[in-house]
Amino acid sequence: MVRISQAIAAQAAYPFAALAAKRAALEARGMTVIDLSIGDASLPSPTAAVETLRERATRPEHHHYSSYNGVLPLRAAIGGWMKRRFGVTLDIDHEITALMGSKEGLFRFPQAALDPGDIVLYPDPGYPVYAHAIAHAGGQPLPMKLSEKNNFLPDLDALPEETRRRVRMIIVNFPSNPTGATADDPFYTKLYSYARRHDWIVLSDNAYCEIYDDAPPRSTLEFDPRHERTIEFFSFSKSYSMTGWRLGWACGNAKLVQALLKVKGLQDSAPFEPVQFAGIAALNLSDTDMAATRRFYADNRATVKKALAAAGITYCDARAGFYLWARVPAGLTAAEFTDRLLAERQVLVTPGTAFGPNGEGWFRIAVTRPPDQMAAAAERIGQPWGQATCAPDPSSDPSGDV
Ligand SMILES: Cc1ncc(COP(=O)(O)O)c(C=O)c1O
C-alpha cells in the first residue's frame, strides 16, 4: 500500500475545505445555503482587469515563463501605488516580488527566514496559514493570544523579556482576519521599538488594507523607513475582488524579499503574464471605483451589526476588512453553534476555532454576499438561540501567552 508523510496524514484539512464539504452535503440534499464562511468576494472583478487579461492573453509573447519576480511594468505599478498610498518608496528591482496570491508567499517566507527552532510570534485567533507555515519551516510557533479587552491587538508588553529576546520574527495582520481589528500608530511604534531592540523580522500581512469605512490602514513600512526588518504582503484578492486570479506581492527589505524569491524559484515561476498586466489595471482603478467597493462592505457590515445587536449577540465593532467577529450564544461551543446554524438555518459561518484555540466562543461572518443575502442571513443568525446572553470570554484566560 502506498504511504504518505505521517505529518501530512495527521494534519487536519484546511478549515475552509472542511466547511465547503459540509455545505456541499446540504446542497446535495436540495437545500440552499448562504455561505458566509470563506472570504471570497461576490463582487465581479474589475472590468479593466478582465479586458486587460483578454487582450494580453492573445499575445504569444505572454505565453512563456515569466521572470521570477514578475514583469517590470507590474513591479513599477506596485512601486507607484505604494508611494501614492503610503508614501513608501521601494526599489522595484530588489524590494518587490509578484506572487501567485499572497498565501503562496506567506507560506513560503518562513522557509526563507527561519532556522530550526526559531520562535515566531503569530496571532491567535489569526489566519490559519501562519502557524502551519512556521511549523512547516521547522520554526516554533508561539501564539499571541488576542483578547477583546486589548482590542484584539497583541500585548507585547506582557511577553516575558526572556521570550522577547528569543523571538526571531513576528507576524501581524491589520485589518485582521478574523477580528476586523486595526492597529493604531502607538501599536506600530511599540512593535518597532521591540523589533529593533531584539532584532525581529516583522512580517506584515496587509491583505485587507483597501477595505475600510473611513480611516485608511497604514503600512508597516511607514514605521520602518529604511526597510531594515520588514516584509509586507499584499493581495489583489480582497481589494479588487480577484480571488481566483491568484495575484499578490511581497515588498520590503531587499534581503528578505530576495530570500523569499530564492525559495519561490525552487518551487514555481511567476504568475501568468496576462494576469500580471490585469493587476496593473486594478492598481490604476479610480477612487470612485474603490469607494463603491468600500461602501459595499461598509453597508453589509452595518446590516449585520444591526441584526446582531438587536438579537443581543455581541461582536467586535470592525470598521475595516470584510469580517465580523461575534460571540457564540451562551451554552454552545463555536463548532456546535456553527453546525446548528448550518443544519437548522442554512447559514454557513466559520467557527472561531478555525483561527486557533483562542477563537473558542466566537464565530466569523464574511460580509461578502450581496446585500439581500446578508440581510436574510443576519436575520436567521439573530433569531433566538435559547439564552441570548454572551459566552464567557475565553481570552481572559490568565494562562495566555500574550
Ligand atoms: C489575512 C489573509 N492573508 C492572506 C490571504 C490570502 O489571500 P490571497 O492568497 O488570495 O492573496 C487571506 C485570504 O483569505 C487572508 O485572509
PDB file of N, CA and C in Angstrom, residues 3-11:
ATOM      1  N   ARG A   3       2.304   4.824   0.942  1.00  0.00           N
ATOM      2  CA  ARG A   3       2.323   5.554   2.213  1.00  0.00           C
ATOM      3  C   ARG A   3       2.544   7.025   1.936  1.00  0.00           C
ATOM      4  N   ILE A   4       1.988   7.864   2.771  1.00  0.00           N
ATOM      5  CA  ILE A   4       2.268   9.300   2.651  1.00  0.00           C
ATOM      6  C   ILE A   4       2.935   9.771   3.934  1.00  0.00           C
ATOM      7  N   SER A   5       3.406  10.972   3.929  1.00  0.00           N
ATOM      8  CA  SER A   5       4.079  11.545   5.105  1.00  0.00           C
ATOM      9  C   SER A   5       3.177  11.436   6.330  1.00  0.00           C
ATOM     10  N   GLN A   6       3.752  10.999   7.434  1.00  0.00           N
ATOM     11  CA  GLN A   6       2.944  10.867   8.658  1.00  0.00           C
ATOM     12  C   GLN A   6       2.430  12.222   9.119  1.00  0.00           C
ATOM     13  N   ALA A   7       3.281  13.227   8.931  1.00  0.00           N
ATOM     14  CA  ALA A   7       2.862  14.566   9.365  1.00  0.00           C
ATOM     15  C   ALA A   7       1.652  15.024   8.558  1.00  0.00           C
ATOM     16  N   ILE A   8       1.681  14.784   7.255  1.00  0.00           N
ATOM     17  CA  ILE A   8       0.553  15.219   6.428  1.00  0.00           C
ATOM     18  C   ILE A   8      -0.675  14.361   6.736  1.00  0.00           C
ATOM     19  N   ALA A   9      -0.453  13.080   6.978  1.00  0.00           N
ATOM     20  CA  ALA A   9      -1.599  12.213   7.305  1.00  0.00           C
ATOM     21  C   ALA A   9      -2.285  12.694   8.583  1.00  0.00           C
ATOM     22  N   ALA A  10      -1.477  13.164   9.527  1.00  0.00           N
ATOM     23  CA  ALA A  10      -2.051  13.603  10.812  1.00  0.00           C
ATOM     24  C   ALA A  10      -2.636  15.012  10.728  1.00  0.00           C
ATOM     25  N   GLN A  11      -2.292  15.700   9.697  1.00  0.00           N
ATOM     26  CA  GLN A  11      -2.694  17.110   9.550  1.00  0.00           C
ATOM     27  C   GLN A  11      -4.193  17.215   9.233  1.00  0.00           C
TER      28      GLN A  11
END
